[in-house]
Amino acid sequence: MSADQEPVTQLSKPTKSLGFWATSWRYFRRRFLAMAALYFVIFLALVAIFSPAIVGTKPIVCYYKGNIYFPAMGYFYQPWENAIFTTGDHFDNKYEPNLKKNDPNSWAIWPLVRQDPIEPVGDDWFEGQPKNPSNAEGHPSWQNLFGTSSVGVDVFAQLVHGTRVALLVGFVSMGLASVIGIIIGACSGYFGGWIDFVLSRFIEIVLCVPTLILVIALLAVVENPSIWQVVLVIGLTGWTSIARLTRAEFLKIRQIEYVAAAKAMGAGPVRIMFVHILRNALAPILVPITFGIAAAIFTESALSFLGIGADTETPTWGRVLHEGQDHIRSMWWLNFFPGLAIFSTVLAYNLIGEGIQEATDPRTRDA
Amino acid sequence: MTKILLKVDDLRTFFHGEEVVKAVDGISFKLEEGETLGIVGESGSGKSVTSLSIMQLLARSAKIESGTISFLGTDLVRLPDPAMRKIRGKDISMIFQEPMTSLNPVFTVGSQVMEAIILHQRVSKAEAREQTIQLFDEVGIPEPHKRVHYYPHQMSGGQKQRVMIAMALSCNPKLLIADEPTTALDVTIQAQILDILRRLRDSRGMSILFITHDLGVIAEIADHVLVMYRGKVVEHGEIHQIFEAPQHPYTKGLLACRPRLDTKVRRLPTVSDFMDSTVTESGIEITEKKMSPEKYEELLQAGRGRLLHPKPILEEIGHPWKEGEYSADTKCVADDEKPLLSVRDLKVHFPIRKGIFSRVHGHVKAVDGIDFDVFRGQTLGLVGESGCGKTTTGRAILRLIEPTDGVVEFEGKNVRSLQGASLREMRKKLQIIFQDPYGSLNPRMTIEAAICEPMVIQGIGGTRKEQGQRAAELMKEVGMNPDHLRRYPHEFSGGQRQRICIARALAVEPDFLVCDESVSALDVSVQAQVLNLLKELQERRGLTYIFISHDLSVVKFMADMMAVMNAGKIVEFGPAEDIYANPSQEYTRKLINATPKDSLEHIQMRQEERKQARAERLSTIASA
Amino acid sequence: MLTYIARRVFIGVFTILAVTCLVYGLIRNMPGTPLTVMQENPSMDRGMSEKQMKELEKLYHLDKHWIVGYGYWLADVVQGDLGRGISFTDRRQVSTIILSRLPNTLMLTITSLLLTYLLCIPMGLFSTAKNATASERALSVTLYVLYALPTFVAAIYLNLLFAVKLDWLPLGGMTSPNYSELTSFGKAWDLLKHTILPITCLTYGSLAYYTRFVKANMMETIQQDYIRTAQAKGVGPLKVLLVHAFRNSLIPLLTLIGLTLPTLLAGSVILEHIYQWDGIGQLFISKIGQRDYPVIMGLVLMFSVMTLIGQLLADILYAVVDPRITYS
Amino acid sequence: KVGSSELTEEEKQQAIADFDFDAGLPDPDFKPPTLEELDANYGWTDKKVIDPMPALQKEMADYIPPITPQEAMKIRPKDEKDYEEILGAMKIQPKNDDEVAWDSTWVHHEAGDVNSLNPLRMSSVGDFFYVYLTGVSAVSSSIDLEPFGDGRYIKSWQANDDNTIQKVVLRDDITWSDGTPITAEDWEFTFKVILHPDLISMFPAIPSSLEDVKMIKAYGKDTFVIFHDNSSAVNDMKLDFPIIPKHIYQPAIAVDPTLTDSLTFEEQENQPVVGGPYEVVSRERKQRILLKRRESYYMHEGKQVREKPFFKEIRMEIIENPTQALIAMTDGRIDDMEVPASKWNTDANKEDFFKNNVKVKHTAWSEGHIVWNTGSPFFEDARVRRAMSYAIDYDALINGIMNGIHEQSSGPFHPSAWFAPQPSLPKFTLDLDKARQLLDEAGWKDTDADGIRDKEINGKKVPFSFKIMLSSGNPVGELMARQLASDFGKIGVKAEPRQYEWTVVQQKTREHSFDASLGGWGSGGDPFSTENIFGTEAPRNFGQYSNKKVDELYKQGLLELDREKRAKYYQEIAKILYEEQPYTWLYYRADLFAFNKQMRGYQFSPTGPWYYAPGMHSVWKAKSE
Ligand SMILES: Nc1ncnc2c1ncn2[C@@H]1O[C@H](COP(=O)(O)OP(=O)(O)OP(=O)(O)O)[C@@H](O)[C@H]1O
Ligand SMILES: Nc1ncnc2c1ncn2[C@@H]1O[C@H](COP(=O)(O)OP(=O)(O)OP(=O)(O)O)[C@@H](O)[C@H]1O
Ligand SMILES: [Mg+2]
Ligand SMILES: [Mg+2]
């Protein structure tokens, strides 16, 4: 007998079968806002990657004394700035006059905007470019698109270069937190019994120990604090709420028939937890994760206040905001632009989060 | 002249998902006040969608493309939601097809019914409770004053279905849409429910839209019958007309396929034996065909005879082997063979908790000390009143519920002591098809993933691609379109989901299968197809089944041995034919007698009763 | 269930022991002691002598291994004594120090938390009902803007508007200068006026999160079949959302409430600083800076107890709202 | 609660008798001679006793300000001249009583709460302000930070030849705010309490200033004598401590030596018995302290015996958040505040700020520096330290990062001090060649051409790479450290700024576990206190600097009584320090203040506008037009 008992269907759709996540991605792609948000985050990532080419005072490429150099790499990691420019010939960030002076044959390709995220650009840095204004005079202008800080550091440059930290801290730390939180919460909720008992106590202990104390204690052992410690701290302490939410959801879902069905098929606990239950438990977990990625920016700036933040050579959005705190009334741009940046990332992350939630729910997808 | 209550005109409801599904494709019918319209049809033909269209409760992806649904003159399709809300529950109420997932898990069943009462009637809470308890009693829920405090998960499948019925009936609607309301009910309760419906219909003039695949039930209750096939109405007529002289080949096929208690065949005929369908540009073309006598012969001869317990055991249980009384190919298991599954003194007690601090406050003895053996290649039929513990037994065997006490041995190993890998190994051989197909499918897995899942877990079926092909084959075997593998569970009809579950259970090629009401939601043709499949598999691969069902004719068709359960205990056990022929227990007799009858005489009788009742009612109205 | 609670409480004692021991170990091993801070003085000629340092070290058991110090602390706590502050600023009983600030903090946090939930649940339900409409989008974008707006910026601009320009509300602090002369009604009014801005600032930032949280969970539940059943009964959309769907999405919300419970006691460092609010947040920060071990321990003990209560409460309530969840 | 007030009189007396108040005396065997013996044995010489307010008014009587206050108020100050003019205009004293708004309230801003209203426990800046308003002490310091006998409270102050014994006679018209007369007993008692071993956890910081005092002994009601261990130039300053009322504290301490739980203590914390010009009306923790003019201070037995304080009320408003405080200041809600340097040219320079306020600036005798840890292999050699000082771009530091607010410094002593070298030592200037040369000389050469100098130490090649320690939460410090690091980079020295929590910084400096650290000191009026910093193994010698010569000079400076000669010793020290650069001095900090336009009479001492006599008492509010 022919198997076709179905009503007539139009449109024979692609026959290749995709996994759950691949299908979700297909549906995600159809959501305009979510995709726009995703593109925005990709855009930010590109900004982060190409920040030295967008703004900077170090040439992207330059020819100097017979060699080709890429001094702008120093923005990623200080020691990558070729030693000849720093400790060698003491350019001290003033590339243009020094290149000319030391080697008339030199040439350089410059970033789009010639501003530095760490130091105020001085009078003699570039020909025809005046010194950066400081304090209340540093309002946005053509020279300093987003204004300057109180000592004259360009805000646009700080924000562009700060994108690296903003993205890194958010994704890596929340990635860490999510992995820990979901695994612990899933085990705890699914197995119940003494496993739940032990893991719940563990969660409680981590919840009870104040982060601040951990941070300061950590500082005592870390010799060179860097952004990675921040990531670690946020990641290792920020998972508790995810774990609790996962646990609660697993407690509920493990009672539903399809879990019994999976068990009856002989599925192991890992499979049941991460293939069957997790995708149905995403709704409450996604929210703290999306917000967590954004909130990491705030946490980073709060921690840097304690001296555990990014080292002083790393520009961050939080730092600009922090400076703005001191000059709220006279230098609005110090709050406005980083605020705008944070807002747009928060919005983007949340749109993506909503998009994921809807794309992973077969019942809302089509609507 | 009676009023026309509902008039559906050229209704088209399409789903707009990945592809457009024309679930209902231009149907029209009308329903008079006090009339009962039975809708039968193939599984997936759009019955539920039609009823949901009337209720205006379609899924978000569904859209009514055209047509009108006029209820007492108002067009429901265009009615704004607030006005529609006033009609819902009060004027039209509905019993949903899947009672398992249709009850809110966090409220007691009592409060869910009470809510409906309070919403539409001006009564106090206490009165509403009274009414609820009474309704529960009427629909045959035992101990109603206790059960109102139960949560859905504490009720058996049939009990939940009765809660749904109670809820729908609570407000005396003008129109009751009952979507397969008795699938999970045993025949006695079913008869009781049908009685209530008839009574309400006759005394209050309620109209009923009764969707079912059970032609027996249709025969019992309907005035008119609508036969649906692939989103279209293929036949519409008075009940006796349909049964007497079906016009459409599909209807003819349906009538021919249903198993009866007195069926002789070993394989059931299916609709495809009576018609051919070809898909053409303009739609489907159906041509009638006659079943050839050879074919019929084949159905009678195919397969093996019944396989009974070893003779000594038969002796022991009071059904000694009676030479010659059984058909020629009935055999017994060799005397020294060990049972594949042996259950001894199995008990499952559920604690009942109460109050904020959930003190244990008594136990429900769902299964209370049962023993039985199943031998390799046998089918054990398990029947019994709804709520007697059948599902629980099945689950306890697979250790999906930890038994309170007792021994379950599978292949000589105590199932209760298995752990980890050996438990997994056992589960490869032992499979269950759940009573609640919707709940047992992960809503976020395509059914392809769902069907491949056991293969992936057990590491069989080769590569991913081969597994996919196997899934497609399985889909075909249970009568579904393999193109739909990429859909999600909610995109199917109740019967389709049930078949998916069957396909999934078969995917691992188990040795032993517990089928819990596995064909209850299937139309007779598909049901026949599935039953044939199961039989064929048994023959080919020596599969062993525990077959739980309310439909005695199905059980009789399938089972070698049969157990009758009541209140957690096995009250009767023996060769299936013996038990049907000579039920020793009053309870069993009742079950057999309550099976709906669809003989023409019976229909005639019902119609006579009906006319009388109607006349009485009209006269009372006239005199009033 | 009662035995479950009893067991949790019993185990809770050990959790607290573990936490306090851990925290004590951590703070004792941070660089600096209370004496480091006490020695500090803005002018260069004042300071403690070696001898005094030694004596004080002995007095506060700083000369012994931290585990011994923990032992002393624990022994006192068991007798109901949390010790006294070590630092210069406050040497009162730890319990007195904490209790003198707690009401101030609670006044802000409880109101703010209530306000958050009172606003977010309706907004979450609204967003669910109106998902993907213009009004829902507008609401959520507004909330995200608020989320991204740093409190210190908002606080200052709110102040400039309400305190300076309009002069309706005080600039900061907890009381007006003439507070002691006011009638008790006047006092209450005065306090209220001082709380409005801090509470606003404390609340607005979290609205986005909770609203989104409620919505995310509601979106999940309203897809379920039983919602359709409720609609079929003729239940109105509001009641469907509020009763049928909401109750089913309560579990994550309860988890969240359980988690936020201890923050009631914690207060907010930044806002307390901006609004000159004498609360626990500032206390905690400053005492950590001063390495005032007894006060830190007292606070940690309080937070921990509250955290455990929050967890326990959430766990109990799971079983109450969802009958399928049981604990044995 | 144990409270002395709950005990009967007898029990109290018993407790007092049981408590050994003498337990802390440095020399228990010392038997002070009687007053007669003293008078007989020593020829007393009188020391200066001045009542500061009348003295000031006399001095200002014919002072003609360069511009009028009204003109000064219009100035938007840009440079030092503007500030001088404003200060000169505003420091005027009232010509007659009608100019003063006698019934006004001075709303004073404090950036932090007072720790305690017990004057012995003062430790924060806010405490000092409160103590100066309410406290009594026998000796105060003048605007030039020179000690003098405070004529408001004492009649005479005499010393023996070598200044080891000093006799003070009190005025007979001074009373505590509860009416009890202030007597010599109170001084003796306070002295004993400060040194008492059971009470050290209460008053740990004060004793070192009384370290070399053997005894303070009361003779009768109005005379007390202080016995010093040795003849020292700074003996005069040792009486500069506030006293507490014996009649309150003696029973209270005897009953509850923790001094925290007794009712008396609680009472004293909220409404203490004081002896100064103002008394406490109410105290709300972390909010404000309300003080009022104390009539019994300036009136005695119906007649005025002291100057009437200018304000009816003084309200110390505590606002920790500088932005909020500045808003309050701008809006005219507070009358004065110290403006954070970071806001000086931004928020405090907006037009609306000048509506109610004037801005004044005055360089203080406090400096900012880098401490070099001479114990580290990098900085043991003075040539290296000098090289570092030559490598700094002072212009970028002072004018760039600090906006030109502070001025560059060249040593521990401010050039205007009497003990600073004359003429002033030249300031270090940026001279990279010299710096490189010095490093070469010291053996730090870049042998591996990686741009960082290195040196073989104990057979191991050590690159010149170190961390500049600073405390976190200090954006200006951070910028400075970054600037310094980049400056040092130019001479092949790798420096990295490293921030720590404030307490950690304290601990690390104390343990000398750092290479270089940013810091600052506020100096007092006498240079002897710097011995604490540069003396070998001195408690605050964080950089472990050690120079025999310097130690010697400090000793001599302390023992020399003649100020001219003393100055020589300290100038010598300053020169040595200049050569050896244990610190690299960066800047002298300016005091930045804002005053409401109605405020008058403020003058700045090297420690700011308040902490001298008359200091804050000379401030008055003009009647508004
Ligand atoms: N959400 C959906 N999206 C796409 N197709 C759907 C959806 N829901 C139902 N369908 C399809 O619509 C058709 C009609 O479904 P319906 O539930 O009405 O069948 P039915 O006649 O009630 O069958 P059964 O007897 O099995 O319950 C089916 O083929 C089903 O696959
Ligand atoms: N979790 C539970 N808690 C309490 N009682 C339960 C629970 N599960 C089932 N029961 C009760 O156990 C009894 C047996 O249920 P079971 O599901 O086995 O019935 P069944 O025979 O399968 O009925 P049906 O044919 O209606 O599905 C019922 O009375 C039911 O109310
Ligand atoms: Mg259906
Ligand atoms: Mg069942």
Short mmCIF file of C-alpha atoms in Angstrom, two decimals, chain C residues 31-33 36-49 52 55-56 59-60 84 88-93 101 156 159-160 163-164 167 171-177 179 273-276 278 282 288-289 291, chain D residues 115 121 123 128 197 200-205 207-209 211 240 258 260-261 284-288 315 317-324 327-328 331 333 501-504 506-507 510 521-524 529-530 532-533 540:
data_model
loop_
_atom_site.label_atom_id
_atom_site.label_comp_id
_atom_site.label_asym_id
_atom_site.label_seq_id
_atom_site.Cartn_x
_atom_site.Cartn_y
_atom_site.Cartn_z
CA PRO C 31 47.36 40.95 52.18
CA GLY C 32 46.89 43.38 55.02
CA THR C 33 45.33 43.10 58.43
CA THR C 36 47.70 47.74 58.61
CA VAL C 37 44.78 50.01 58.15
CA MET C 38 44.73 51.28 61.70
CA GLN C 39 48.29 52.40 61.38
CA GLU C 40 47.49 54.53 58.45
CA ASN C 41 47.21 58.16 59.22
CA PRO C 42 47.40 61.10 56.94
CA SER C 43 50.33 62.69 58.67
CA MET C 44 53.69 61.11 58.89
CA ASP C 45 54.54 61.47 62.52
CA ARG C 46 51.80 59.44 64.06
CA GLY C 47 51.77 55.70 64.12
CA MET C 48 51.70 52.68 66.34
CA SER C 49 54.80 51.38 67.93
CA GLN C 52 51.52 48.15 70.46
CA GLU C 55 49.85 43.57 71.69
CA LEU C 56 47.01 44.22 69.32
CA LEU C 59 44.46 40.64 71.25
CA TYR C 60 42.90 39.82 67.90
CA ARG C 84 33.12 43.49 67.92
CA PHE C 88 39.04 52.35 64.08
CA THR C 89 35.75 53.52 62.84
CA ASP C 90 33.47 51.29 64.76
CA ARG C 91 34.13 49.07 67.66
CA ARG C 92 30.64 48.26 68.65
CA GLN C 93 29.23 44.77 68.75
CA ARG C 101 22.34 49.63 59.06
CA ILE C 156 22.89 62.61 38.78
CA ASN C 159 18.98 64.77 40.99
CA LEU C 160 19.53 67.72 38.76
CA ALA C 163 16.31 68.04 43.51
CA VAL C 164 17.90 71.05 41.94
CA ASP C 167 13.27 71.12 44.19
CA LEU C 171 19.50 65.70 46.85
CA GLY C 172 20.69 62.82 48.92
CA GLY C 173 21.06 61.47 52.38
CA MET C 174 18.46 59.68 54.42
CA THR C 175 16.96 62.55 56.36
CA SER C 176 16.59 66.29 56.21
CA PRO C 177 18.57 68.45 58.61
CA TYR C 179 14.53 65.54 60.84
CA HIS C 273 27.54 55.96 47.90
CA ILE C 274 25.74 58.36 45.60
CA TYR C 275 22.80 58.91 47.89
CA GLN C 276 24.76 58.96 51.10
CA ASP C 278 23.99 54.37 55.47
CA GLN C 282 28.95 50.45 51.86
CA ILE C 288 36.68 44.60 53.55
CA GLY C 289 38.98 47.51 52.89
CA ARG C 291 40.00 44.04 56.97
CA ASN D 115 34.65 58.14 63.17
CA ARG D 121 39.81 58.67 68.62
CA SER D 123 41.60 59.67 62.77
CA PHE D 128 39.79 66.85 62.92
CA PRO D 197 47.50 49.37 78.01
CA ILE D 200 45.23 50.62 73.37
CA SER D 201 42.71 49.08 71.10
CA MET D 202 40.75 52.28 71.55
CA PHE D 203 43.46 54.84 70.94
CA PRO D 204 46.19 53.10 69.08
CA ALA D 205 47.52 55.91 67.00
CA PRO D 207 50.79 57.60 71.72
CA SER D 208 53.77 57.98 69.46
CA SER D 209 53.44 61.74 69.64
CA GLU D 211 56.28 58.90 73.26
CA ASP D 240 48.92 69.83 71.07
CA THR D 258 35.98 48.65 76.17
CA THR D 260 31.87 50.93 73.53
CA ASP D 261 28.84 49.46 75.21
CA GLU D 284 23.14 61.34 62.56
CA ARG D 285 25.65 58.82 61.47
CA LYS D 286 26.76 59.11 57.89
CA GLN D 287 24.45 62.09 57.48
CA ARG D 288 25.40 65.12 59.48
CA ARG D 315 26.24 71.79 60.23
CA GLU D 317 27.00 67.64 56.04
CA ILE D 318 28.50 64.39 55.00
CA ILE D 319 28.37 63.76 51.27
CA GLU D 320 30.78 61.12 50.14
CA ASN D 321 30.07 61.27 46.46
CA PRO D 322 32.02 64.19 45.03
CA THR D 323 29.65 64.72 42.14
CA GLN D 324 26.72 65.00 44.49
CA ILE D 327 25.91 69.68 42.81
CA ALA D 328 25.02 70.70 46.34
CA ASP D 331 23.16 74.84 44.11
CA ARG D 333 23.23 74.05 49.66
CA GLU D 501 43.71 47.65 46.60
CA TRP D 502 44.59 50.40 49.02
CA THR D 503 45.07 48.11 52.00
CA VAL D 504 47.30 45.85 49.98
CA GLN D 506 49.80 49.66 52.70
CA GLN D 507 50.80 46.15 53.55
CA ARG D 510 55.25 48.17 55.06
CA TRP D 521 53.03 62.81 52.47
CA GLY D 522 51.45 65.74 54.18
CA SER D 523 54.09 67.39 56.26
CA GLY D 524 53.43 69.05 59.56
CA SER D 529 58.58 64.18 61.56
CA THR D 530 60.33 63.22 58.35
CA ASN D 532 59.99 58.68 60.52
CA ILE D 533 60.45 58.36 56.77
CA ARG D 540 57.64 54.63 57.60
#
